Coordinates of C-alpha atoms in Angstrom, one line a residue:
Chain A
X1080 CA 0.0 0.0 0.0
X1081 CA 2.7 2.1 1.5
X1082 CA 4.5 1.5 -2.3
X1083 CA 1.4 2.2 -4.8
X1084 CA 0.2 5.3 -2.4
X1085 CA 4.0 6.5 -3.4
X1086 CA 3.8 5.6 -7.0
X1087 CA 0.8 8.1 -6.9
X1088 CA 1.9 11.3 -5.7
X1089 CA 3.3 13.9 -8.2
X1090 CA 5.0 17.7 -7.4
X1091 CA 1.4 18.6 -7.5
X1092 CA -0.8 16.3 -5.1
X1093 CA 2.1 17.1 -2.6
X1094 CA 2.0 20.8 -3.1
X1095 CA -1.6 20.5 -2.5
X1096 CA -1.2 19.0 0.6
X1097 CA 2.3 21.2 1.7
X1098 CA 0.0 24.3 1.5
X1099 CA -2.8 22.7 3.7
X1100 CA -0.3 22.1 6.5
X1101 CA 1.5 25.5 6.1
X1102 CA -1.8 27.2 6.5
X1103 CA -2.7 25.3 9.6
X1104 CA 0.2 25.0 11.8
X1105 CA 2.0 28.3 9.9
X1106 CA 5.2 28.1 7.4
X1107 CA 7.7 28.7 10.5
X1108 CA 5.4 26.0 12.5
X1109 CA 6.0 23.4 10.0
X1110 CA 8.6 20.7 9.8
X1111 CA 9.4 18.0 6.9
X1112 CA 8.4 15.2 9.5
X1113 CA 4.9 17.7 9.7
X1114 CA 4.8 17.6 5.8
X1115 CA 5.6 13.7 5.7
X1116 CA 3.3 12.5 7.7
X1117 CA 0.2 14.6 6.5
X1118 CA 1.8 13.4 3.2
X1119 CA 1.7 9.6 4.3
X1120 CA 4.9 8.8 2.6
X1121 CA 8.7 8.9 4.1
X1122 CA 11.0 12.2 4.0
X1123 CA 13.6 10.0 1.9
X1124 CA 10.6 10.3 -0.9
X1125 CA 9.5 14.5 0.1
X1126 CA 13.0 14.8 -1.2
X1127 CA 12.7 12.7 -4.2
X1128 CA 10.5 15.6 -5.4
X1129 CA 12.1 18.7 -4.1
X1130 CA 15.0 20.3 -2.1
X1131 CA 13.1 20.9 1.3
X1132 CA 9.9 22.9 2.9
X1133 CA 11.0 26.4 1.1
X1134 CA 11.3 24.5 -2.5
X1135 CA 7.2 23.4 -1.7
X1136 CA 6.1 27.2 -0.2
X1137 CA 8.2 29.1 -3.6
X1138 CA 6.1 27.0 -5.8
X1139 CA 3.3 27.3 -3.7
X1140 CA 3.3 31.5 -3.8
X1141 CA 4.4 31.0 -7.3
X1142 CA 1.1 29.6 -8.3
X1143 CA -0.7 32.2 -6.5
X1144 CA 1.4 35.4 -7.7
X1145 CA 1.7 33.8 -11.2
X1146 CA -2.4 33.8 -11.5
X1147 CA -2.2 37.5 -9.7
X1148 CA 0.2 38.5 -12.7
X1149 CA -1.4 36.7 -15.4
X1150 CA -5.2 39.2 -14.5
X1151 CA -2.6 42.3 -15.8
X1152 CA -1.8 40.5 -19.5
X1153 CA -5.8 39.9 -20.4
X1154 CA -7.3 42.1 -22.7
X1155 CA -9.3 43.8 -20.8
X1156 CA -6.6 44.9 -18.3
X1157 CA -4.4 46.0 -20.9
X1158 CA -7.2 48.2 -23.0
X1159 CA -9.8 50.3 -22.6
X1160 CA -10.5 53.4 -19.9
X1161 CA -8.1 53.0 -17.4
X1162 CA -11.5 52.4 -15.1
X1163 CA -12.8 49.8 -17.2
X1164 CA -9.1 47.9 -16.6
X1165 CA -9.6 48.6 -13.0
X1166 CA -13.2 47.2 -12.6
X1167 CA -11.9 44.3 -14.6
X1168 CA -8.9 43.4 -12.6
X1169 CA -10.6 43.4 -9.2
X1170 CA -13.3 41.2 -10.9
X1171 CA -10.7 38.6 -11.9
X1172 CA -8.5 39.3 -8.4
X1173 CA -11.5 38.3 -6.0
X1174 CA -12.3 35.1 -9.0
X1175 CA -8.4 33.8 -8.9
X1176 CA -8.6 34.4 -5.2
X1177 CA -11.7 32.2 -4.8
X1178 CA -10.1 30.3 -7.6
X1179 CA -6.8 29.6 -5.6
X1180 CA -7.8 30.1 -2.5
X1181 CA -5.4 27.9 0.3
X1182 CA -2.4 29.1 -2.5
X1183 CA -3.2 32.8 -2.3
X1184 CA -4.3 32.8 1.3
X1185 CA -0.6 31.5 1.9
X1186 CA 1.0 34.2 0.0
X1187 CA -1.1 36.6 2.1
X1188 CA 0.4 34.6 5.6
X1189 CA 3.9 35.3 4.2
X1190 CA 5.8 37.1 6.8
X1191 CA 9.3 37.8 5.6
X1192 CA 12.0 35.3 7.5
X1193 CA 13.3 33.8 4.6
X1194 CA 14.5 34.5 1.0
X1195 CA 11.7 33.1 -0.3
X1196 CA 9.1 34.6 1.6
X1197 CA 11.0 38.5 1.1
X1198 CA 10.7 37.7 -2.4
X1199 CA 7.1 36.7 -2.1
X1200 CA 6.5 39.8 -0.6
X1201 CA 8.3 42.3 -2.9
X1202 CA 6.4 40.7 -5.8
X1203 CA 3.2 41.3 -4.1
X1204 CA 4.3 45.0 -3.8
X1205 CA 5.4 45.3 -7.4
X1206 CA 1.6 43.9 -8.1
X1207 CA -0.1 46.0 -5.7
X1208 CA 1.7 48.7 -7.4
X1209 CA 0.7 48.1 -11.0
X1210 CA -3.0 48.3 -9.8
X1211 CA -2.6 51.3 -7.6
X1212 CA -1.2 52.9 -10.9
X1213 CA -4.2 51.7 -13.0
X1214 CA -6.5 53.3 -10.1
X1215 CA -4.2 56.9 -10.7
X1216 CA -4.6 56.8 -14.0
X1217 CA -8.8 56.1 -13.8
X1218 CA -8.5 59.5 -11.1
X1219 CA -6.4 61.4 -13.9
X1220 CA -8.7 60.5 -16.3
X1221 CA -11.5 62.0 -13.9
X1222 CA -13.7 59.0 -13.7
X1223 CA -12.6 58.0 -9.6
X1224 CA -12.4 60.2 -7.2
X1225 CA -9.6 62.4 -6.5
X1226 CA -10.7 62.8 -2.8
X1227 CA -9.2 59.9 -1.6
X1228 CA -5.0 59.1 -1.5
X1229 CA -4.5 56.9 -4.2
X1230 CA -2.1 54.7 -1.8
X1231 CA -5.1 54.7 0.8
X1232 CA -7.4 54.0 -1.5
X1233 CA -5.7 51.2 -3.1
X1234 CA -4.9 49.7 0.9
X1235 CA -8.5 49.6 1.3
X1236 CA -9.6 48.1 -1.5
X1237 CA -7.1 45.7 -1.2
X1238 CA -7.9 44.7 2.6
X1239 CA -11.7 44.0 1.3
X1240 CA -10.5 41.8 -1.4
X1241 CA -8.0 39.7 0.8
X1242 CA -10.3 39.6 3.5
X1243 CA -12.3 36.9 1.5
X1244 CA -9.8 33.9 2.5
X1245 CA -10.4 35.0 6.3
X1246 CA -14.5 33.7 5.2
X1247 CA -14.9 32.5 2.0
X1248 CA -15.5 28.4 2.0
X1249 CA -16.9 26.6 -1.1
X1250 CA -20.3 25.6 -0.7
X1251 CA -23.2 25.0 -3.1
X1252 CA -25.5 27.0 -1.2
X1253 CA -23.7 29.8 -0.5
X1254 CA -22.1 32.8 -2.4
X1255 CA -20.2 31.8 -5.4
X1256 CA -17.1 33.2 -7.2
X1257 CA -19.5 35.1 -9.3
X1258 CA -22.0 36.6 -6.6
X1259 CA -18.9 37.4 -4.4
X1260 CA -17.3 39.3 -7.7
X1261 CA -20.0 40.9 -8.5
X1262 CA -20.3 42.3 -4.7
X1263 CA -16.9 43.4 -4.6
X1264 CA -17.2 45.2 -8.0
X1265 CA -20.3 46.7 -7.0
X1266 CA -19.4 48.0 -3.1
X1267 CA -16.1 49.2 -4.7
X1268 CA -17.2 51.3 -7.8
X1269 CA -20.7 52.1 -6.4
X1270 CA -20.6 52.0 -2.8
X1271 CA -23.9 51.1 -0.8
X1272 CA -26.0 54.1 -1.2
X1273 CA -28.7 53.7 -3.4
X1274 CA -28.4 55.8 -6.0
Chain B
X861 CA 16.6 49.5 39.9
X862 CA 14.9 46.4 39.9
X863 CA 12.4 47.2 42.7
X864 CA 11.6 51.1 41.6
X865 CA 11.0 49.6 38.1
X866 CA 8.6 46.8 40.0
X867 CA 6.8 49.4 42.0
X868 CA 6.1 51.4 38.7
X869 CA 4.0 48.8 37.2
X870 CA 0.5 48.6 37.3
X871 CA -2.4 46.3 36.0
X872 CA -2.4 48.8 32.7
X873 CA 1.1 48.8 32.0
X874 CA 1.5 45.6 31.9
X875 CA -1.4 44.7 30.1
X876 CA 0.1 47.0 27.4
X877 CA 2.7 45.2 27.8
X878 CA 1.6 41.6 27.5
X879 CA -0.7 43.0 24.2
X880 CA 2.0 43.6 22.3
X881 CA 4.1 40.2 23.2
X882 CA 1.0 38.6 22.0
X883 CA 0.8 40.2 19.1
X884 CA 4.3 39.5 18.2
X885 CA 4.4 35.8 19.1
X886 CA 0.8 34.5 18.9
X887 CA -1.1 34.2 21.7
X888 CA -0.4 30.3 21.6
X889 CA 3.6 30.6 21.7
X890 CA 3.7 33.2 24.4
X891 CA 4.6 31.9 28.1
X892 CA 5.0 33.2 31.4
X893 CA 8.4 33.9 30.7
X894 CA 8.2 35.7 27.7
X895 CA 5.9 37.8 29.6
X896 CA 8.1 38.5 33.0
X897 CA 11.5 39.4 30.0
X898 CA 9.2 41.8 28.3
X899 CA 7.8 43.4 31.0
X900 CA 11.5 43.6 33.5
X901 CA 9.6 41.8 36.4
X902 CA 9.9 38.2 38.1
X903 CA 7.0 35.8 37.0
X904 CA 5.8 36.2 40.9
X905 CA 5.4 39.9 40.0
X906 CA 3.1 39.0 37.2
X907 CA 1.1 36.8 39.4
X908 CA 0.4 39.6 42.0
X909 CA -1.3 41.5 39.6
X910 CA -3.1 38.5 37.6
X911 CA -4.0 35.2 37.5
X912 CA -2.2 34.4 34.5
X913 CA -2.0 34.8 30.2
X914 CA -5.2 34.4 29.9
X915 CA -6.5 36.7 32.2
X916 CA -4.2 39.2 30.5
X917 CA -6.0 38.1 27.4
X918 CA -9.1 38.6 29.0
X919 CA -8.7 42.2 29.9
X920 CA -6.9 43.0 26.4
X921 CA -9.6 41.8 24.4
X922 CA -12.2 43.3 26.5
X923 CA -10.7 46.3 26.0
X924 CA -11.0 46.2 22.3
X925 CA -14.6 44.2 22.7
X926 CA -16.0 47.0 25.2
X927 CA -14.6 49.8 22.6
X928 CA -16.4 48.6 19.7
X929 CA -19.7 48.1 21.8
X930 CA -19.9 51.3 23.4
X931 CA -20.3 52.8 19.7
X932 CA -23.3 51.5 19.7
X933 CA -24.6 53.2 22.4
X934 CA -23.6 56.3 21.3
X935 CA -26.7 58.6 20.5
X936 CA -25.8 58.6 16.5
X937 CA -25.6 55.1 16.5
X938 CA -29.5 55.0 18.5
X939 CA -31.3 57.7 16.8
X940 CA -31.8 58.6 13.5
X941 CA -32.3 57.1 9.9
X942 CA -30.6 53.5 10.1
X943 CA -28.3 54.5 7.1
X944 CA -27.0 57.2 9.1
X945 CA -26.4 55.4 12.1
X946 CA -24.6 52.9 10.2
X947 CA -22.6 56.0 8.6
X948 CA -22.2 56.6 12.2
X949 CA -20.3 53.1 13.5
X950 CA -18.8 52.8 10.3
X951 CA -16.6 56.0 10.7
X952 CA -16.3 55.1 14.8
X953 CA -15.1 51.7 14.1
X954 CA -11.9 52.8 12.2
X955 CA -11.7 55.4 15.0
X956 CA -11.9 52.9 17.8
X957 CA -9.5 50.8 15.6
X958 CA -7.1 52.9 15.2
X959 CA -7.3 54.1 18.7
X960 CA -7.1 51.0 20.2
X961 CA -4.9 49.6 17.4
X962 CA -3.0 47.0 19.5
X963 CA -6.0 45.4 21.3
X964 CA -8.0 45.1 18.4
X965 CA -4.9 43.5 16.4
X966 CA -5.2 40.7 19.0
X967 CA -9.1 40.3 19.1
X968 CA -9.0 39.7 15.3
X969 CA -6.2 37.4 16.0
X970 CA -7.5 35.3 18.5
X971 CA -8.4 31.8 17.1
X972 CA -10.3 29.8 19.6
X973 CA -8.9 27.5 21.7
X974 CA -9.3 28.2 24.8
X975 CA -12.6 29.4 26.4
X976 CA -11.6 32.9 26.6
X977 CA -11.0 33.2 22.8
X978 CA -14.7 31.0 22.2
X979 CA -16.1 33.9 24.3
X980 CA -14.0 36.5 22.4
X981 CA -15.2 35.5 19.3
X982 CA -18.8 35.0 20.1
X983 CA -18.8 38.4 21.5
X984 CA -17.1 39.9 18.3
X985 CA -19.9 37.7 16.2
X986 CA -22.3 39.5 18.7
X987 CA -21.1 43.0 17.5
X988 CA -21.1 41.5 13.5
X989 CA -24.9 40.4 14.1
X990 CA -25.9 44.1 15.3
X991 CA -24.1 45.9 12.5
X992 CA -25.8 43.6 9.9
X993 CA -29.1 44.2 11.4
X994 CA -28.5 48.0 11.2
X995 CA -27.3 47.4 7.1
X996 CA -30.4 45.2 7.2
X997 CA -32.7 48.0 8.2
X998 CA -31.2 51.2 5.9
X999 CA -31.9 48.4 3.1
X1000 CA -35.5 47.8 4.4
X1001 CA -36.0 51.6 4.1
X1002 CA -34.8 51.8 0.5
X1003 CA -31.4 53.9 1.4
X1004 CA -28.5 51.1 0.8
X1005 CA -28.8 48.9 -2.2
X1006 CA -30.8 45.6 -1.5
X1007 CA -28.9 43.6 -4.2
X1008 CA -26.2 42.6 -2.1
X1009 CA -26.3 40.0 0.2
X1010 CA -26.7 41.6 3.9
X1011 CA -24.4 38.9 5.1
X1012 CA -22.1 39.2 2.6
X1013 CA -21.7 43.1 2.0
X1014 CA -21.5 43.3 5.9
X1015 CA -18.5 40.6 5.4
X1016 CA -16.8 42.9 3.0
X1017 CA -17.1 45.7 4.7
X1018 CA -15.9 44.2 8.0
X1019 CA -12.8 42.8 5.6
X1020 CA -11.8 46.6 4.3
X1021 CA -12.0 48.3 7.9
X1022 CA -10.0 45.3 10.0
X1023 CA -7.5 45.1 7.3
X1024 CA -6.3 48.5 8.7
X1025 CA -4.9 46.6 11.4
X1026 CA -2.5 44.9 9.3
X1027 CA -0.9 48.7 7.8
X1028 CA -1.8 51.4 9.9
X1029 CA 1.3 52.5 11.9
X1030 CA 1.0 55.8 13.6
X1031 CA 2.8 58.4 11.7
X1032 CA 2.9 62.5 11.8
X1033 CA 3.3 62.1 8.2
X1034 CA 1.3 59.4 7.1
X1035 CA -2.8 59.3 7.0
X1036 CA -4.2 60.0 10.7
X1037 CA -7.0 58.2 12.0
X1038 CA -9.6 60.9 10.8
X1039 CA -8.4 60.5 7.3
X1040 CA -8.6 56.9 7.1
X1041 CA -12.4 57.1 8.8
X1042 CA -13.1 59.8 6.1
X1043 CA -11.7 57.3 3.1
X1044 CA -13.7 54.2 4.8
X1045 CA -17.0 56.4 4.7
X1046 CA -16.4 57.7 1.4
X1047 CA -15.4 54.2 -0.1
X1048 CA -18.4 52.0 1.9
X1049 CA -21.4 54.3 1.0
X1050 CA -20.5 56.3 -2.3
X1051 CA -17.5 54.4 -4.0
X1052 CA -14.5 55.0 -6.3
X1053 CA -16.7 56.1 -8.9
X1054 CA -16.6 59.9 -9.4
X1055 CA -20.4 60.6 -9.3

């Protein structure tokens, strides 16, 4: 059993699993014998697949960040109002957050002791960044408000979208990507006044 | 030096104290002795003045809990048009965060595990539930949009004004707590769009 449940795993089904256990016990709280066991195969074979726990939480963010980035090089992002790009990218931001949700809610647990996780942090910068420009341009172009700091702005907006991982559980009869999307689009263009 | 810095301590100090080892370690991974470095005094010091950690995270959370609850018994939050006392805690509830920034950190923090947390939490669900109800009602009287969710806008809205927590540093320069309340308001009820 111990052989064929072996034979099974790939880089993937164990990155699947890494990410489960960082979440719960914490990146810094987690040990290979942590990762092997939840695993259910030996250290000897972890290793087989990659260098060690920081290897499993790069590829981890990487899969988050890399679906973050990928939201700026769709069409609508790149062209249109800069407000149209805006409304589209925090759309697709709260759907690959939904869509990747234990990967992205790791990268937003990343605290900094390690290479890895500074990196993981400065490329979450460089992306917060690239929307808070898009949200400067839409103010310049006079359809956001100017009223409000763009940096502040763009904090707030932020801390509503990456609040969703604190919450947000798959369930057929709750909110879906879609109805949480569409919420988010709608409280962050329009507010909650009826207008 | 020992004993003058001993006779200076009081229940308040060192709950300031212990509030911000929390915060920095978790409550889980904080001991006694964590606690009596931080704070200069012998663990029997500690003991004088309280039981124990999680009397101190009694008291801290309390604080934070007792804040946020006495909004709502402020005469804006009781009388008026239900959109306007929600206006009304809204705008409070960043103050109160902001004010109280280090006890609210560890209320949103705590996880449940032991009873004090469960009560923590339930109170904090408590203070969610009464907020909702006031959404609820500006909704029933035709002032906030009805097509969102009442559960879920009140989610989001909770998400953007506790994620101040996780960047607000006091700072002459940066954005001070009446801006941030200003920016909250604006955003929640009227949005980015420039109307």
């Amino acid at each position: 059993m111990t052989t064929a449940k072996r034979d099974t795993y790939t880089p993937e089904t164990l990155l699947s699993v890494a990410v489960q256990v960082f979440n719960e016990r914490g990146y810094d709280g987690t040990s290979m014998e942590h990762l092997s066991k939840a695993a259910g195969i030996s250290k000897s074979s972890i290793y087989h697949h990659v260098s060690g726990k920081e290897e499993l939480l790069r590829r981890a963010v990487s899969r988050a960040l890399d679906g973050l980035f990928a939201i700026l090089e769709e069409e609508h992002a790149r062209v249109g109002r800069s407000v149209d790009r805006l409304e589209h990218v925090v759309r697709r931001m709260v759907e690959v957050l939904i869509g990747e949700l234990p990967y992205v809610t790791l990268l937003l647990r990343v605290r900094g002791n390690t290479a890895t996780e500074r990196w993981a942090l400065e490329r979450r910068r460089d992306f917060d960044h690239r929307v808070a420009e898009l949200l400067k341009a839409a103010a310049a172009d006079g359809d956001v408000r100017g009223d409000i700091e763009v940096r502040l702005a763009t904090r707030l907006v932020f801390g509503m979208i990456n609040s969703i991982v604190e919450w947000y559980r798959p369930d057929p009869r709750g909110a879906g990507d879609r109805e949480v999307a569409d919420a988010v689009v709608q409280l962050v263009f329009a507010g909650l006044k009826q207008s």
